[in-house]
mmCIF file of C-alpha atoms in Angstrom:
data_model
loop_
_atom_site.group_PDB
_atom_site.id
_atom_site.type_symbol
_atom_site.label_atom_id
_atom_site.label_comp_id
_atom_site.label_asym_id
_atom_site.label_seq_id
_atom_site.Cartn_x
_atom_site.Cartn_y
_atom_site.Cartn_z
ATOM 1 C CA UNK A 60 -12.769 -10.177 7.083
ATOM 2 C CA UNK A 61 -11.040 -6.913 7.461
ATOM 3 C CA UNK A 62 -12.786 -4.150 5.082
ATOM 4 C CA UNK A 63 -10.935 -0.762 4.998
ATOM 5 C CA UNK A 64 -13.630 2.014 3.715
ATOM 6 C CA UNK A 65 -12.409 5.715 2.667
ATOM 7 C CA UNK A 66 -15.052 8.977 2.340
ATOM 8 C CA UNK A 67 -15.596 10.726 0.272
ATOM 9 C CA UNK A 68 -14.242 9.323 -3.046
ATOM 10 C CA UNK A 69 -13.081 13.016 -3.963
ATOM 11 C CA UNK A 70 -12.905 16.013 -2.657
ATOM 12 C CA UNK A 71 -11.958 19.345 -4.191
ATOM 13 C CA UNK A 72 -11.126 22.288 -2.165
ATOM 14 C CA UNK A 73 -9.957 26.118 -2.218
ATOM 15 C CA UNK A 74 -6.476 26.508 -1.419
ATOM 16 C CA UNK A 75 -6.162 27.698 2.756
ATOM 17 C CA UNK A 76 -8.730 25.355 3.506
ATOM 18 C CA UNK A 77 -8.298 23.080 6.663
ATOM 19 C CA UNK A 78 -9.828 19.480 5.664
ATOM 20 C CA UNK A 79 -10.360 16.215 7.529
ATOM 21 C CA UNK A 80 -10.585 13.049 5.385
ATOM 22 C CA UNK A 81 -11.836 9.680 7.290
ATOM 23 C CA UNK A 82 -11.022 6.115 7.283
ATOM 24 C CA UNK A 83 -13.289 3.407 9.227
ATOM 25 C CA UNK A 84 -12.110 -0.392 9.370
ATOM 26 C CA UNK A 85 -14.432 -3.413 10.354
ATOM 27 C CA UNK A 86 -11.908 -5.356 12.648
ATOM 28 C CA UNK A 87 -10.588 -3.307 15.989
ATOM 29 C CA UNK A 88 -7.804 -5.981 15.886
ATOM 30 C CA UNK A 89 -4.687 -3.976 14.308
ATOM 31 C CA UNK A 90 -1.053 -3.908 14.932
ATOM 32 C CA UNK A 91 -1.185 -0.109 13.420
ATOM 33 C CA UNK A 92 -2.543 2.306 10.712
ATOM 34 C CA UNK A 93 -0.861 3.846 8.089
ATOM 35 C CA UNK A 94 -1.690 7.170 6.069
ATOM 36 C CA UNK A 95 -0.312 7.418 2.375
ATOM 37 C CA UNK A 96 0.228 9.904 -0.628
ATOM 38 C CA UNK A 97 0.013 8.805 -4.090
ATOM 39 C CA UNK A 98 0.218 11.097 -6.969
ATOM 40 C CA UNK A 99 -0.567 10.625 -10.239
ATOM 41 C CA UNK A 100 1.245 7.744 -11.869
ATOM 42 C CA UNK A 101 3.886 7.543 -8.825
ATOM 43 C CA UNK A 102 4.090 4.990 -6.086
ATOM 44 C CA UNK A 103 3.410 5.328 -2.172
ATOM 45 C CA UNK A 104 4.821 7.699 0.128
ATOM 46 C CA UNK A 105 4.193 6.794 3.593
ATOM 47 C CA UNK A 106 3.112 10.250 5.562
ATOM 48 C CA UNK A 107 1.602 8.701 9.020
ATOM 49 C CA UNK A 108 2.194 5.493 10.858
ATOM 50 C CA UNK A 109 -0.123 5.046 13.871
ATOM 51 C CA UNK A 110 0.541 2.197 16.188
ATOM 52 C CA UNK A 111 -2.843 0.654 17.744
ATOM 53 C CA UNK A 112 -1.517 2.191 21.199
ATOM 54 C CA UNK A 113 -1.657 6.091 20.061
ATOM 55 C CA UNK A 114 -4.129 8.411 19.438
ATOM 56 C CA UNK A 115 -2.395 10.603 17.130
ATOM 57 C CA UNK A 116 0.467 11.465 15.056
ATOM 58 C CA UNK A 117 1.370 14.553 13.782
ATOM 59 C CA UNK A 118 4.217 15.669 10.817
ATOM 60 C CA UNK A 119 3.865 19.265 9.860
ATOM 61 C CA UNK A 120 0.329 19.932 8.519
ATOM 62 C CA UNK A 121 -0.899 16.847 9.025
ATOM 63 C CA UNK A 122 -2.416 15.223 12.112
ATOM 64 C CA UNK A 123 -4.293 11.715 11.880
ATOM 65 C CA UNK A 124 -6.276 10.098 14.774
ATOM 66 C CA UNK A 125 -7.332 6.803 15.577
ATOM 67 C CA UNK A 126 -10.098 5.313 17.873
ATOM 68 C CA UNK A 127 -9.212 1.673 17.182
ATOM 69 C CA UNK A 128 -13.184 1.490 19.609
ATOM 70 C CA UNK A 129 -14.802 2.460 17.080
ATOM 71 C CA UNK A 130 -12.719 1.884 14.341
ATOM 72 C CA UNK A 131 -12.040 4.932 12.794
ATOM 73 C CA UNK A 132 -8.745 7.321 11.472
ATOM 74 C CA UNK A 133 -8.648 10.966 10.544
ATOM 75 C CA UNK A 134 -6.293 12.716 8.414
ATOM 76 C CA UNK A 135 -6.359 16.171 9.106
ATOM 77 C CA UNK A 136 -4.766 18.801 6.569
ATOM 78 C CA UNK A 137 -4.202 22.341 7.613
ATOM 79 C CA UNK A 138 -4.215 25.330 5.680
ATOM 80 C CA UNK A 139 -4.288 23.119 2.486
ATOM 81 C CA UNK A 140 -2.033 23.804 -0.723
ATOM 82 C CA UNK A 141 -2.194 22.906 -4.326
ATOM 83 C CA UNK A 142 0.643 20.822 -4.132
ATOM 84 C CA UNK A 143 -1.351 18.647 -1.571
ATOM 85 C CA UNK A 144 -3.403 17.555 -4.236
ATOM 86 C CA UNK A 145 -2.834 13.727 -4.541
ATOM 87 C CA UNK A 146 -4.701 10.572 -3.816
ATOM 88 C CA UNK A 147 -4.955 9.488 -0.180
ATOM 89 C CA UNK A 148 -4.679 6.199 1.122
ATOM 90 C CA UNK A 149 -5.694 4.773 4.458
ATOM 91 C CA UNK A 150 -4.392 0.869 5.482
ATOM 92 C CA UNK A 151 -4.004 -1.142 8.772
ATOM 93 C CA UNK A 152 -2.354 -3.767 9.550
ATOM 94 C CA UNK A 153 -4.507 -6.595 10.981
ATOM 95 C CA UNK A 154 -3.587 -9.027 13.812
ATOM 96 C CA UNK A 155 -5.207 -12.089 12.045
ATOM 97 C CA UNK A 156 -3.011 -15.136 13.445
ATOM 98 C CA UNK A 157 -1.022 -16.551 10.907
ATOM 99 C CA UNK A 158 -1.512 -13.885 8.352
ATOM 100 C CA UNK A 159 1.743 -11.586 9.336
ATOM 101 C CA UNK A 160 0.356 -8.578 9.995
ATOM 102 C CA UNK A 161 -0.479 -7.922 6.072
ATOM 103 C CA UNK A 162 -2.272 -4.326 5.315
ATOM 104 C CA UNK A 163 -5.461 -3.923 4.036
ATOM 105 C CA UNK A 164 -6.173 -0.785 2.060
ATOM 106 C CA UNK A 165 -8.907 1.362 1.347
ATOM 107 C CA UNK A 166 -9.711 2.376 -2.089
ATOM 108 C CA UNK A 167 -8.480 6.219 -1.839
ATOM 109 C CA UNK A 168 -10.216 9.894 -1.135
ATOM 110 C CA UNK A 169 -8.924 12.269 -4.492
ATOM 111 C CA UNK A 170 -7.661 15.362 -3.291
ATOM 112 C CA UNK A 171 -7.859 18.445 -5.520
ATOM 113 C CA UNK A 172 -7.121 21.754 -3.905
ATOM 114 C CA UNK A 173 -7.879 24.489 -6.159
ATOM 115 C CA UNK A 174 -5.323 27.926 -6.112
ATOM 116 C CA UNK B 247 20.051 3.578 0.510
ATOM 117 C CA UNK B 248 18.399 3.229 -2.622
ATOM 118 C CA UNK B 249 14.863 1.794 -0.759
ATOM 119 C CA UNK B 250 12.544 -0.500 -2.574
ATOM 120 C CA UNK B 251 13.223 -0.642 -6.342
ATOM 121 C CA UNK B 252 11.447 -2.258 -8.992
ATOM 122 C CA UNK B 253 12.078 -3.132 -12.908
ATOM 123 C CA UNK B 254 11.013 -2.095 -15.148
ATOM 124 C CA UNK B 255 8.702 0.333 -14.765
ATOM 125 C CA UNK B 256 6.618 -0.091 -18.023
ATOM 126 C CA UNK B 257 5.716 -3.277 -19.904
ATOM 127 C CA UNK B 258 3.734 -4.506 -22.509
ATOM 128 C CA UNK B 259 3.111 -8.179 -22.846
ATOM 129 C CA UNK B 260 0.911 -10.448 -25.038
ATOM 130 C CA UNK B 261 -1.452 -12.655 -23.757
ATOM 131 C CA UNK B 262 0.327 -15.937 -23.030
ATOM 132 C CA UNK B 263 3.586 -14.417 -22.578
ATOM 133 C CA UNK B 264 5.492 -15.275 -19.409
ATOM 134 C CA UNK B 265 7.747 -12.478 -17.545
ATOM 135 C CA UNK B 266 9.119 -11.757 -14.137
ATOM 136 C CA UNK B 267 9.005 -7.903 -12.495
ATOM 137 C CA UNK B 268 11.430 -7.533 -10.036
ATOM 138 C CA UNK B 269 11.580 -5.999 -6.917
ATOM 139 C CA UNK B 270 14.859 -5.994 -4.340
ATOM 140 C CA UNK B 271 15.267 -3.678 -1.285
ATOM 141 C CA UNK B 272 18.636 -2.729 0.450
ATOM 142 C CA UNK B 273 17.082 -2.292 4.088
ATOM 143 C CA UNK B 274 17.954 -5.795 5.357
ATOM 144 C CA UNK B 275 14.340 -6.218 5.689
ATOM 145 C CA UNK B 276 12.659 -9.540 6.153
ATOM 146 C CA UNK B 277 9.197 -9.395 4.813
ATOM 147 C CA UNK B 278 8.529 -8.457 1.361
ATOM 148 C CA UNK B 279 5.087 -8.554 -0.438
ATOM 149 C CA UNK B 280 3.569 -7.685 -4.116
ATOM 150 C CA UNK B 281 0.272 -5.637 -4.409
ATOM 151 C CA UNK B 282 -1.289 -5.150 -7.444
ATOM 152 C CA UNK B 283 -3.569 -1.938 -7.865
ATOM 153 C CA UNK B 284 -6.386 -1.519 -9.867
ATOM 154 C CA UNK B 285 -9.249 1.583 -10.528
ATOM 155 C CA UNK B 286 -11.777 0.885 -8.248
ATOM 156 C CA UNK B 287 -10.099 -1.426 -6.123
ATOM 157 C CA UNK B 288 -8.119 -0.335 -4.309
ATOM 158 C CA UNK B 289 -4.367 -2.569 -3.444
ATOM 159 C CA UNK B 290 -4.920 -5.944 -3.429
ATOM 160 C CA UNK B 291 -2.092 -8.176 -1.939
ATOM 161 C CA UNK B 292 -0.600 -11.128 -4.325
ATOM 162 C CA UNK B 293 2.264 -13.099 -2.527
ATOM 163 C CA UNK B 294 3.777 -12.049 0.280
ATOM 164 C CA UNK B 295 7.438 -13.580 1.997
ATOM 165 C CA UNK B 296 8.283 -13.327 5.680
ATOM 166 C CA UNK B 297 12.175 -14.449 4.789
ATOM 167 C CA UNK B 298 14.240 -16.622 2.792
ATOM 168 C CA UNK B 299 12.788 -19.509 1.512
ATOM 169 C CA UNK B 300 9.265 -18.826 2.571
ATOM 170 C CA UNK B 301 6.562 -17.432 0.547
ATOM 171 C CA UNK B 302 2.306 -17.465 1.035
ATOM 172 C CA UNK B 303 -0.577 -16.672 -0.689
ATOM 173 C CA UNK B 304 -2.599 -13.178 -0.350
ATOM 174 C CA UNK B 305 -5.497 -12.477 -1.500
ATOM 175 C CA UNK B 306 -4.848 -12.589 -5.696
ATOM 176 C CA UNK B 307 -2.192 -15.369 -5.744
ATOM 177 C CA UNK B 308 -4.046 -17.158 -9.141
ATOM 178 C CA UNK B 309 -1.620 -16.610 -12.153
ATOM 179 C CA UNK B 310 1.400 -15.356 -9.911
ATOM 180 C CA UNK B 311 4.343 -17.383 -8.779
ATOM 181 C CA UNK B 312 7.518 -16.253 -6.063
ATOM 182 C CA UNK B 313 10.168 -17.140 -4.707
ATOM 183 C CA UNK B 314 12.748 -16.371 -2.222
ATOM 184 C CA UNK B 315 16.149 -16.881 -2.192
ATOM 185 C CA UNK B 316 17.673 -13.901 -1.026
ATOM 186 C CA UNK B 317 16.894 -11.413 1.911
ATOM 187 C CA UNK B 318 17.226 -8.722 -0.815
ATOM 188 C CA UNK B 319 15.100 -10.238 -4.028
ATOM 189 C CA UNK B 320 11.446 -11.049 -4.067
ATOM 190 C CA UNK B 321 10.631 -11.692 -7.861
ATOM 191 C CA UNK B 322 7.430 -11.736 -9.124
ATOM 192 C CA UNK B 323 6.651 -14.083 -12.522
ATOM 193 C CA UNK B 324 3.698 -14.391 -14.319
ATOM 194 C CA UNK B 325 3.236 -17.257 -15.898
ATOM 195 C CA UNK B 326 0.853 -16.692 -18.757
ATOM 196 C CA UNK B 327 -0.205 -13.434 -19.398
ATOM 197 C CA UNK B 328 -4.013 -12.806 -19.223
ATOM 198 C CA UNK B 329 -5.297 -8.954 -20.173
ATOM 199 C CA UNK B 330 -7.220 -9.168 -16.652
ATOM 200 C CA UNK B 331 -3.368 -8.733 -15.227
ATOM 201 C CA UNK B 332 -3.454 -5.463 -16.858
ATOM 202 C CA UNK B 333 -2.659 -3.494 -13.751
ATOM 203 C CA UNK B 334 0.119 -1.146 -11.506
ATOM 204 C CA UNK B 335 2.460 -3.543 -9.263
ATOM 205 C CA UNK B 336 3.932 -2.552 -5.617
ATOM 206 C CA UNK B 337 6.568 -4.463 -4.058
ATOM 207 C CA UNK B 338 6.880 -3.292 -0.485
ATOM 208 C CA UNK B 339 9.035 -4.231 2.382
ATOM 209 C CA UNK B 340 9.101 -3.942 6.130
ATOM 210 C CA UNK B 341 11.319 -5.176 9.534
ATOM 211 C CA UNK B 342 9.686 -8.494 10.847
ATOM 212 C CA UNK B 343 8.590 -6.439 13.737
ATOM 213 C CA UNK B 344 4.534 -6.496 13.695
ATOM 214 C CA UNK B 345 4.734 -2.710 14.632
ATOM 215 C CA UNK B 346 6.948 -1.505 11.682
ATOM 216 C CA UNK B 347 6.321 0.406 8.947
ATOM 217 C CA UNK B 348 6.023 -0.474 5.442
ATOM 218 C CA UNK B 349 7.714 0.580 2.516
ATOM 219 C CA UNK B 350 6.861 0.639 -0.899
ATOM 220 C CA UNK B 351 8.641 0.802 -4.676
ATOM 221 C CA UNK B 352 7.916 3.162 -7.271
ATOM 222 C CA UNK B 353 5.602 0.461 -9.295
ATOM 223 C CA UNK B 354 5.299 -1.196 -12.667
ATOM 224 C CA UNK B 355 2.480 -0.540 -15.047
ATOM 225 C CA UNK B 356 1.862 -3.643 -16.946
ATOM 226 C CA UNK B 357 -0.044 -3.766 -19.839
ATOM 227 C CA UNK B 358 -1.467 -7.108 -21.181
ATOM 228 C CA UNK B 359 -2.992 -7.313 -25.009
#
C-alpha cells in the first residue's frame, strides 16, 4: 500500500530564509507528484505537478525534485516570505491497476515564516 | 471558468440527518472524486467517478453514497449523519489522462452533533 510521509510536521522560519521541505513515498510506481498550498480554512491550490519522467519543476521561488529511485520529493522555497506561511501538501498519483491513478496524500509540513 | 465548486460551504447536521454536498466542475473533465480531510490525517479519498454512470469505492466509502449522471455533477449524500463525519470535504477533478493534474474545490466544513 502506497504511504505518503511529510517532515517535519512544522516548521517556523525567519523571513529571507531559503527552506527545503521533503516528501518520501513507499511505492516507486507513480504516474506523477503533486505539491500543494493550503491556508488556513481554504481549499487546495496546486503549486507543482511533477510527472514520474522529470526531475524537477520550477514556478518562481519554488523548485521541487523527485527521485522516484528512492522515492523521495523536495520542495524548495527561496528567500521565504510571510505570506508563504501555509500548510504544505505532498501527493502522488499511484499506478495501481485498476485504481485510476487516485492520489495519496501526506499529512502536511506547517509553514510559519516569521517577519 | 468558474473551476471546481462546491455547496455549501458550511453545515451543521444532526446525527441521523441525511444531506447531499455538491460538487460540479465546468472543465469537461471526466474523473471526479470526494476527499474528506481530517487533523491528523491527512486527505482520505471517499468515492471517486471516472465518467458518467460509473462510480467506485476509495478508501472511506462506509456512510457515503454517489452517483453520476452528468459529466459536470458528482454529488455526494450522506445517508445518516454520524458525528465521526464531522470533517472538511474536497471534490476534485482531473482530464482522464493518467498524467494530468488535479483540481480541487474550495471545501465544505461539515459539522455533525
Amino acid at each position: 500500500k502506497q504511504e505518503v510521509t511529510q517532515i517535519p510536521a512544522a516548521l517556523s522560519v525567519p523571513e529571507g530564509e531559503n527552506l527545503v521541505l521533503n516528501c518520501s513515498f513507499t511505492d516507486s510506481a507513480i504516474y506523477n507528484l503533486q505539491w500543494f498550498r493550503q491556508d488556513p480554512g481554504k481549499g487546495l491550490t496546486s503549486l507543482l505537478l511533477i510527472q514520474s519522467s522529470q526531475r524537477e519543476q520550477t514556478s518562481g521561488r519554488l523548485n521541487a525534485s523527485l527521485d522516484k529511485s528512492s522515492g523521495r520529493s523536495t520542495l524548495y522555497i527561496a528567500a521565504s516570505q510571510p505570506g508563504d506561511s501555509a500548510t504544505y501538501l505532498c501527493a502522488v498519483r499511484h499506478d495501481y491497476g485498476g485504481s485510476q491513478g487516485n492520489l495519496i496524500f501526506g499529512k502536511g509540513t506547517k509553514l510559519s515564516v516569521k517577519p | 471558468n468558474a473551476g471546481v465548486t462546491q455547496t455549501p460551504k458550511f453545515q451543521v447536521l444532526k446525527t441521523g440527518q441525511s444531506m447531499t454536498l455538491q460538487c460540479a466542475q465546468d472543465m469537461n473533465h471526466e474523473y471526479m472524486s470526494w476527499y474528506r480531510q481530517d487533523p491528523g490525517m491527512g486527505l482520505r479519498l471517499i468515492h471517486y467517478s471516472v465518467g458518467a454512470g460509473i462510480t467506485d469505492q476509495g478508501e472511506v466509502p462506509n456512510g457515503y453514497n454517489v452517483s453520476r449522471s452528468t459529466t459536470e455533477d458528482f454529488p455526494l449524500r450522506l445517508l445518516s449523519a454520524a458525528p465521526s463525519q464531522t470533517s472538511v470535504y474536497f471534490c476534485a477533478s482531473r482530464t482522464g489522462h493518467p498524467l494530468a493534474e488535479q483540481y480541487f474545490g474550495p471545501g465544505t466544513r461539515l459539522t455533525v452533533t
